[in-house]
XYZ file of C-alpha atoms in Angstrom:
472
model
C 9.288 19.614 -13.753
C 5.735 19.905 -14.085
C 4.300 23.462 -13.094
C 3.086 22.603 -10.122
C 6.444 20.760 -8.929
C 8.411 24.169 -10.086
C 6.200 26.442 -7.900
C 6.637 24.301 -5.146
C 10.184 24.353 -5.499
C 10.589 27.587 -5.897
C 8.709 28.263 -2.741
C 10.856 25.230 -0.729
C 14.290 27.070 -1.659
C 11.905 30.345 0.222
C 11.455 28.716 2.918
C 14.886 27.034 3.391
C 17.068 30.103 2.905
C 14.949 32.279 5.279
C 13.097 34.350 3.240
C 9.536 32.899 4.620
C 10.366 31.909 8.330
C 7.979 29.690 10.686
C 4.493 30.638 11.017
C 4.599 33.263 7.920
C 1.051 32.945 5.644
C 1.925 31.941 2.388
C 0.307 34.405 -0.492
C -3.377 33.277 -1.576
C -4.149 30.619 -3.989
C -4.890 33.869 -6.324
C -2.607 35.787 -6.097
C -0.200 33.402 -6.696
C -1.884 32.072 -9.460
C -2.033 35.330 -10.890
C 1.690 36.344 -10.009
C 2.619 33.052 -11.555
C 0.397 32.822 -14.569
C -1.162 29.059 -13.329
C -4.663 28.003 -12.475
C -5.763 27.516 -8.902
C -5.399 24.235 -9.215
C -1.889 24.213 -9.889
C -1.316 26.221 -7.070
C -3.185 23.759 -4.717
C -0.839 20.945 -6.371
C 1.718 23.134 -5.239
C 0.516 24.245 -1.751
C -0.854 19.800 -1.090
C 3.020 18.699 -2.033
C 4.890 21.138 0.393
C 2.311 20.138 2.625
C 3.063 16.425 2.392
C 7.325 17.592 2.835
C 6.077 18.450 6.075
C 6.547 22.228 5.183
C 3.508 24.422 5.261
C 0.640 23.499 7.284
C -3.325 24.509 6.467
C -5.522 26.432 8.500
C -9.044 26.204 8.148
C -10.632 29.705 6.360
C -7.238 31.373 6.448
C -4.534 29.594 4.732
C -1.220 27.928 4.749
C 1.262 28.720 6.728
C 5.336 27.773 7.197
C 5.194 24.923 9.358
C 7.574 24.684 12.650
C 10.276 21.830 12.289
C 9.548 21.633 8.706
C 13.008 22.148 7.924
C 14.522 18.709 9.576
C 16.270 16.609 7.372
C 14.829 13.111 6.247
C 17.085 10.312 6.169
C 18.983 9.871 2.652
C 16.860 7.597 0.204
C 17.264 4.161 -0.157
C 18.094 3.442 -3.830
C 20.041 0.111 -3.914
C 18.364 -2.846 -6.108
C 17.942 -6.172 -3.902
C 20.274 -8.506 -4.711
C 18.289 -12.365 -3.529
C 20.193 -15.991 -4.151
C 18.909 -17.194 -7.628
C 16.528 -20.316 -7.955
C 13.486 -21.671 -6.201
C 13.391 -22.334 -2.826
C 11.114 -24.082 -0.401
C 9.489 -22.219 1.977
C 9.964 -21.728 6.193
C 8.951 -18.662 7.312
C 5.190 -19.222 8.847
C 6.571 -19.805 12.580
C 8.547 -16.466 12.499
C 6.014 -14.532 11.070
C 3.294 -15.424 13.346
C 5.446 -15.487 16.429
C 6.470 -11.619 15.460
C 3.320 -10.735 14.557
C 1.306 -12.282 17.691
C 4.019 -10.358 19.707
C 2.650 -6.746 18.210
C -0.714 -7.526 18.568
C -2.026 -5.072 21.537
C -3.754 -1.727 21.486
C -1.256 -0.836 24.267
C 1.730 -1.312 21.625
C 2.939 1.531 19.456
C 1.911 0.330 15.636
C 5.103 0.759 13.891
C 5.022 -2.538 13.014
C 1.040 -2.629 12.130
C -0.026 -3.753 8.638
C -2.756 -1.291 8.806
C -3.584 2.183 9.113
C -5.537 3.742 12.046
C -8.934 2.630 12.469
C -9.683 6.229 13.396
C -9.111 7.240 9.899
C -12.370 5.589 8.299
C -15.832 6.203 8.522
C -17.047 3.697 10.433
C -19.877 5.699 11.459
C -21.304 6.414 8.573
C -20.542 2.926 7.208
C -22.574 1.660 10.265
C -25.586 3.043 9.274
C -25.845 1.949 5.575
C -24.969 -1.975 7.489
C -27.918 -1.125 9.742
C -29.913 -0.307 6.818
C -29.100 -3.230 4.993
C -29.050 -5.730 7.678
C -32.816 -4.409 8.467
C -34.128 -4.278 4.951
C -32.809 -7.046 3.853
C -34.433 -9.449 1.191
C -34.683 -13.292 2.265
C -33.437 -14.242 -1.155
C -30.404 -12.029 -1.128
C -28.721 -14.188 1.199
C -29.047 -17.086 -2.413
C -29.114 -14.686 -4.931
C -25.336 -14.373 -6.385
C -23.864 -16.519 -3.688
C -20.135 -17.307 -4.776
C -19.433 -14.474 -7.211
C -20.587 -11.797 -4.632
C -23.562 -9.095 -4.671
C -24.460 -7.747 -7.999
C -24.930 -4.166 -6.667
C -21.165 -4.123 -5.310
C -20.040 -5.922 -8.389
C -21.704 -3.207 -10.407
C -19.605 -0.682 -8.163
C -16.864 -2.328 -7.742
C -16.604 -2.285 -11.874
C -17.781 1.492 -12.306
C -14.611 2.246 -10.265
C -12.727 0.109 -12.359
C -14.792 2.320 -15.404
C -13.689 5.066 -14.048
C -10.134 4.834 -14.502
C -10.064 3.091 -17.856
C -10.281 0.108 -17.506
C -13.704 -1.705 -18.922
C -13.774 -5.019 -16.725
C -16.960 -6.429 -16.631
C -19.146 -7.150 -13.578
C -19.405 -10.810 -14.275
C -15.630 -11.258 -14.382
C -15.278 -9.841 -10.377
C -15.345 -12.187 -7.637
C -16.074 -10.980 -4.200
C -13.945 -12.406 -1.839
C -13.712 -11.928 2.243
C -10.566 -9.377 1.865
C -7.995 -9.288 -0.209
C -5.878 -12.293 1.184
C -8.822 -14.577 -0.236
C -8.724 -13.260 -3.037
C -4.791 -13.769 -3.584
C -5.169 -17.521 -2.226
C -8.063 -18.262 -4.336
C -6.118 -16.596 -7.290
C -2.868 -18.451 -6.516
C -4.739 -21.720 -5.957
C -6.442 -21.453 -9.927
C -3.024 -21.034 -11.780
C -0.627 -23.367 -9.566
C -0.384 -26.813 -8.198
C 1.931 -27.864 -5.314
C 5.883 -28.279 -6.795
C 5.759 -25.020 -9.119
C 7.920 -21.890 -8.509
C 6.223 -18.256 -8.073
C 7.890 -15.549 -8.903
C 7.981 -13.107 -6.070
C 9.444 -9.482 -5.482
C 12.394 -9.006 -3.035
C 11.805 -8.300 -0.299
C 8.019 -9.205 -0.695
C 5.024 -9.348 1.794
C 5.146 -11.893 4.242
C 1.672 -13.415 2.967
C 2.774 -14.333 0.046
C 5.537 -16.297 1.302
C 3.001 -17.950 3.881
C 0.361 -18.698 0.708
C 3.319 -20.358 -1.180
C 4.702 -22.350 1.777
C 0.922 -23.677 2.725
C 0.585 -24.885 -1.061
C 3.747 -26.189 -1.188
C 5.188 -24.157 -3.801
C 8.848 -22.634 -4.305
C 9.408 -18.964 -4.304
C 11.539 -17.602 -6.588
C 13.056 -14.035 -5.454
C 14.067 -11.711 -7.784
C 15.828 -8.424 -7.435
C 13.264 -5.073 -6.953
C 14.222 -1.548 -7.010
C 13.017 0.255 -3.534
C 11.827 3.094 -6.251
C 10.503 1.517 -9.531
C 9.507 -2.476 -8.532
C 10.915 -5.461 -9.660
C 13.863 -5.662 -12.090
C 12.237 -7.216 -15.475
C 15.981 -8.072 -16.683
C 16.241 -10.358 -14.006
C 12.474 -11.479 -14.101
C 13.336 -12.503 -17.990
C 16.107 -14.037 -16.949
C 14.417 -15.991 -14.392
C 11.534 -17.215 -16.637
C 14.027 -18.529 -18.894
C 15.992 -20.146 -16.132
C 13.266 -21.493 -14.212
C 10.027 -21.821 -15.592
C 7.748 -20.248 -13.393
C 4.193 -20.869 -13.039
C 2.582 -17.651 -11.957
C 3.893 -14.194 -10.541
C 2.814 -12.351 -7.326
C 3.838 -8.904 -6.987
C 2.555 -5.528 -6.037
C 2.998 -3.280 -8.841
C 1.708 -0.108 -6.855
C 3.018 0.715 -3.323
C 4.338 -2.480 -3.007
C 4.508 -3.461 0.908
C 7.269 -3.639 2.151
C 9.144 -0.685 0.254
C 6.374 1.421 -0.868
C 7.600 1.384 -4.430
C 5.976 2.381 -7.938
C 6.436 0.885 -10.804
C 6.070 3.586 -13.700
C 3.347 3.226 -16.348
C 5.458 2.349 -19.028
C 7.284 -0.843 -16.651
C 4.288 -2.010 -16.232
C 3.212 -2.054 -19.838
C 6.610 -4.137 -20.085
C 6.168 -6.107 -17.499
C 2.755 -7.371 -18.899
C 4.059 -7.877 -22.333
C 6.938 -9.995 -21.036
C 4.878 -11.973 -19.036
C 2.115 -12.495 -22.035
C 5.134 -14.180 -24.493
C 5.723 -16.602 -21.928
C 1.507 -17.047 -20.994
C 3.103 -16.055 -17.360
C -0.699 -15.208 -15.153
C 0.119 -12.331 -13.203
C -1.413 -12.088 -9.587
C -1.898 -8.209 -8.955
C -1.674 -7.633 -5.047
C -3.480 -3.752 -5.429
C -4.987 -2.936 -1.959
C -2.667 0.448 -1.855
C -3.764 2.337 -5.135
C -6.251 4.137 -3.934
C -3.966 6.008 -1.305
C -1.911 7.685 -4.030
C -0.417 11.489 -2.938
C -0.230 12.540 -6.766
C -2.597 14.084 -9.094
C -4.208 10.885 -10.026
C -4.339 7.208 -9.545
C -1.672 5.037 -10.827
C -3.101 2.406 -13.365
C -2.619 -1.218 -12.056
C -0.693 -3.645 -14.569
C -4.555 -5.378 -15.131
C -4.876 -1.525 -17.887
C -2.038 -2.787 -19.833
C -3.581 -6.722 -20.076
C -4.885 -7.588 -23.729
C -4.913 -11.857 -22.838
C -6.724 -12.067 -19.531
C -3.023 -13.202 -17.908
C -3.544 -10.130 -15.099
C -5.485 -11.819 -11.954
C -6.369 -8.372 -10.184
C -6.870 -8.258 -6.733
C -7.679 -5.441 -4.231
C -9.919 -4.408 -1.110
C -11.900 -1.857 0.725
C -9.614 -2.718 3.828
C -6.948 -0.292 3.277
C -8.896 2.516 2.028
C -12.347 2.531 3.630
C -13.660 -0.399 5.711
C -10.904 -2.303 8.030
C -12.581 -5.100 9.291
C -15.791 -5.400 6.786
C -13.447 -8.021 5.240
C -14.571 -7.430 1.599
C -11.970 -7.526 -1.177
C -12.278 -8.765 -5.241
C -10.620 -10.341 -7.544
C -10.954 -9.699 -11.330
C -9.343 -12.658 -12.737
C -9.501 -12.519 -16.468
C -9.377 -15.607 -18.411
C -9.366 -17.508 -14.956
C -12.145 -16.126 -13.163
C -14.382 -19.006 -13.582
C -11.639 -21.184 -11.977
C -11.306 -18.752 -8.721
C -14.917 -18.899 -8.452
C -15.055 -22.516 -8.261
C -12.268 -22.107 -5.633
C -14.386 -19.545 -3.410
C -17.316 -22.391 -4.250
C -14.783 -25.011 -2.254
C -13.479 -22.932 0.352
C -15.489 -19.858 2.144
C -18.663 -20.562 -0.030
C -19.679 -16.889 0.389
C -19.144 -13.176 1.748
C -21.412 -11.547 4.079
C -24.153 -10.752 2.454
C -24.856 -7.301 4.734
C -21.150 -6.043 4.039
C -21.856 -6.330 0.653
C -25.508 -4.557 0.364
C -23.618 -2.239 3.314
C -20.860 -1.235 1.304
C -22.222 -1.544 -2.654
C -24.859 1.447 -0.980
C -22.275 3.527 0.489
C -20.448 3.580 -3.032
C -23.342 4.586 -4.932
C -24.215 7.737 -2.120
C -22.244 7.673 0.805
C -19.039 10.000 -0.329
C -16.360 7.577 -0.639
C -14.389 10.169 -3.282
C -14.779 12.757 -0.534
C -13.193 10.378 2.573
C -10.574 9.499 -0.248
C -8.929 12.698 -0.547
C -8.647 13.361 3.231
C -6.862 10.227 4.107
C -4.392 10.499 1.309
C -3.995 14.394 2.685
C -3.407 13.112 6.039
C -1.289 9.784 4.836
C 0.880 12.227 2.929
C 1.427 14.964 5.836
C 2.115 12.064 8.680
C 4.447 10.351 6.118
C 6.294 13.519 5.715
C 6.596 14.296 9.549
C 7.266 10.814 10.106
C 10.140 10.570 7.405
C 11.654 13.795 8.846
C 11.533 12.445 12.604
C 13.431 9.613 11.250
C 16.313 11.562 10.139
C 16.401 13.351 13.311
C 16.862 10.634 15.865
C 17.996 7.764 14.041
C 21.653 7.534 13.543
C 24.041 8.221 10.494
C 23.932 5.623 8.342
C 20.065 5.218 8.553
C 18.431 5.317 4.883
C 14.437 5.492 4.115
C 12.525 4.872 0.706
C 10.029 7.904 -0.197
C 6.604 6.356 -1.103
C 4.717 8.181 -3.305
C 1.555 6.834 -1.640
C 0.505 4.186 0.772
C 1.563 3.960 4.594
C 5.287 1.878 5.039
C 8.613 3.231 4.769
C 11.560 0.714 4.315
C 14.072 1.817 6.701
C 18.205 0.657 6.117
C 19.808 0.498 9.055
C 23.538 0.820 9.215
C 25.202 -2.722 8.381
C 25.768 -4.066 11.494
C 22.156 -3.447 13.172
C 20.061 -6.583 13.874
C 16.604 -5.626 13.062
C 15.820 -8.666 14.945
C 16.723 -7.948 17.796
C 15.732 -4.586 17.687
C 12.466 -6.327 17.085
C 13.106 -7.854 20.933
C 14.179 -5.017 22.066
C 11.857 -2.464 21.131
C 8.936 -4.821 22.085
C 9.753 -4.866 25.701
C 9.270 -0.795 25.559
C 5.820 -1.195 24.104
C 6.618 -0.622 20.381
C 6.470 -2.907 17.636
C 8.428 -2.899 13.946
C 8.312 -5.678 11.261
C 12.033 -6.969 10.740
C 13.292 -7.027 7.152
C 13.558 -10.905 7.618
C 10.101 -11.612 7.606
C 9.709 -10.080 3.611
C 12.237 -12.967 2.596
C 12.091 -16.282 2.294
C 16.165 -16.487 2.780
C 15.601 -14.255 6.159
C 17.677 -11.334 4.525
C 17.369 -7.800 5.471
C 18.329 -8.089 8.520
C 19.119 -4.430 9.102
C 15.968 -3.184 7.912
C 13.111 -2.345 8.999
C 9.118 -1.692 7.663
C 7.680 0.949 9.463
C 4.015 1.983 9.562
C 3.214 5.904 9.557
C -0.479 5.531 9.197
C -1.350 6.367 12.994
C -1.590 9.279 14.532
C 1.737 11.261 14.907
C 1.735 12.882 18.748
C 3.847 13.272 21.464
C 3.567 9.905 22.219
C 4.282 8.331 19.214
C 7.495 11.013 18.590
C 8.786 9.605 22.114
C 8.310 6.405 21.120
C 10.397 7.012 17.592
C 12.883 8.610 19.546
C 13.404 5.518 21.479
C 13.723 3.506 18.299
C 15.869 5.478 16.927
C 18.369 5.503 20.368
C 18.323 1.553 20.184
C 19.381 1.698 16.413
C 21.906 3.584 17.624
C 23.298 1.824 20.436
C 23.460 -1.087 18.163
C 25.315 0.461 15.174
């Protein structure tokens, strides 16, 4: 354990065997420090992760505290590796998708089935006034200047960040795209041509199935670990099987399961796929909403050959609906900006100039760490509500960032028709069919804890959770 993990341990077994009770004040940041012989900082590491379990709760100017109905049990974890049929297989899962996800769309709806996190999170605000600013000082030529590859301010920024984290990707290699989907498609479209098999996680997310059925390409499924990604035994074994052309898969909080592939797997994974000259696409719009002490590289820090096709967003972590995401293609970024040159032509110019200012003064370190705080305390409350009125047999994954927990159902659970049935009570869910391209998982379920956790979104859990169980 590291020190931090130990202290917070230490203080967990406190808190579960009585010794601190429910609404005690945990001892200051220094004088546990000093009692423990650790900086303040470990003790804040300490003090953030029983926060996130739900445990301890801050006040502002006075402290943390024992949290009430922090001690409810979370679900057991999910730790089985997918098992998908082997091969590649044409793809038929558009009409389901849609019809599910048309269903869900309405403010009136409890999000548990919601790709996205509350809109309430994000500064829009503030992010309004640097579009204003732009939008109104805008230069004529601006609207010419850099028109496929995207503004050269945000490219600058969007690089810096990438800096910033070790990795030394050069401005002219990022493509500004309109969101991260674009940039997947356009990514996809450079390395494959209708007839070749993708290899894809299992289960995976749903837009990457839809991308490869519109192209006319094969999917080829291959087992993941709801804990540390895909399985690169079977990937190898797959490549040698079946060729593959490309691979799409989210190496970091991968939607649907939330998983993380360790540093060192995703060294592997890149060296496996460079002896075969396998491109990598790098679906990365959830980094940024990590709950540890630092951001998890993306496989595109491990990439010596330019085979890593990274692609990301400020949807997820800062702007929902500005629409801007990248892509930093390596050795084929010339051939996704000819795509973008085809297709969408450009991004909006005032997004850009809005959100390449905001990045260079507007705090976006700052909102960071107070929507991972919050993502991390909602997904512990969430997880723990779960466990509570969900019936035996019920299993969750534990994300170490991001907003989706997998849930298992017991065996015999339809998560389709829970689907049904939870939609005519006003809540929505994404099925585990709909994150395979066989229809499997059909008694799980993705759920989304990135809205606000209230009264009325406990009831509405609770009603979930009575439907599971009158189905199991």
């Amino acid at each position: 354990m590291k020190r931090y993990e130990a202290l917070a341990s230490d203080i967990e077994a406190s808190i579960r065997n009585g010794t601190l009770k429910t609404g005690d004040r945990l001892p200051s940041v220094r004088h546990t420090g000093s009692s423990r012989g650790v900086s303040a900082s470990t003790v804040f590491q300490a003090y953030y992760l029983l926060e996130a379990r739900g445990l301890v709760r801050a006040r502002d100017r006075s402290g943390y505290y024992v949290a009430g109905g922090g001690l409810r049990d979370a679900p057991p974890e999910t730790t089985l590796t997918s098992r998908p049929a082997e091969g590649p297989r044409a793809l038929d899962v558009s009409d389901q998708v849609f019809d599910i996800l048309e269903a869900s769309m309405s403010r009136q709806v409890v999000p548990f089935g919601s790709a996205f996190p509350s809109p309430l999170l994000f500064p829009l605000a503030r992010l309004g006034q640097f579009m204003a600013a732009s939008a109104k000082s805008l230069d004529p030529w601006r609207t010419v200047d850099d028109l496929t590859p995207g503004s050269a301010a945000l490219r600058r920024q969007i690089a810096l960040r990438y800096l910033a984290d070790g990795l030394p990707v050069p401005a002219e290699e990022i493509v500004v795209t309109n969101g991260a989907l674009e940039a997947l498609n356009l990514c996809l479209s450079a390395v494959t041509r209708p007839g070749d098999a993708v290899i894809v996680e299992s289960p995976t997310f749903y837009a990457a199935l839809q991308a490869l059925e519109r192209m006319g390409l094969r999917a080829i499924e291959v087992p993941t670990h709801p804990g540390e990604g895909i399985d690169l035994d079977a990937l190898a074994q797959a490549i040698a099987a079946h060729q593959p052309t490309a691979c799409w898969l989210m190496t970091t909080f991968q939607n649907p399961l939330g998983s993380l592939m360790p540093d060192a797997k995703k060294k592997a994974l890149v060296e496996l796929l460079a002896r075969h000259e396998l491109p990598l696409i790098e679906d990365d719009v959830y980094a940024e909403l990590y709950f540890g002490e630092r951001r998890p590289p993306p496989a595109k820090a491990f990439d010596t050959q330019g085979l890593v096709l990274h692609c990301s967003s400020f949807s997820k972590s800062l702007a929902p609906g500005y629409r801007i995401g990248w892509a930093s293609a390596g050795r084929f970024a010339r051939k996704v900006a000819r795509q973008k040159l085809t297709t969408t032509l450009s991004t909006s110019v005032p997004a850009q100039l809005a959100l390449a200012d905001y990045l260079e003064k507007g705090g976006f370190d700052k909102h960071l760490r107070k929507l991972r705080q919050t993502l991390a305390m909602q997904q512990a409350t969430f997880t723990q509500a779960v466990g509570h009125y969900f019936p035996a047999g019920t299993r969750a994954t534990r994300p170490l960032g991001g907003y989706f927990l997998w849930v298992e159902l017991p065996p015999q659970v339809n998560a389709l028709e829970i689907h049904r049935l939870a939609l005519e009570r006003g809540i929505s869910v994404a099925p585990g069919p709909i994150f395979s391209a066989t229809r499997a998982f059909s008694n799980c379920l993705r759920l989304n804890y990135g809205h606000v956790w209230d009264a009325h979104s406990e009831q509405a859990l609770q009603t979930l959770g009575r439907l599971v169980a009158d189905a199991a």
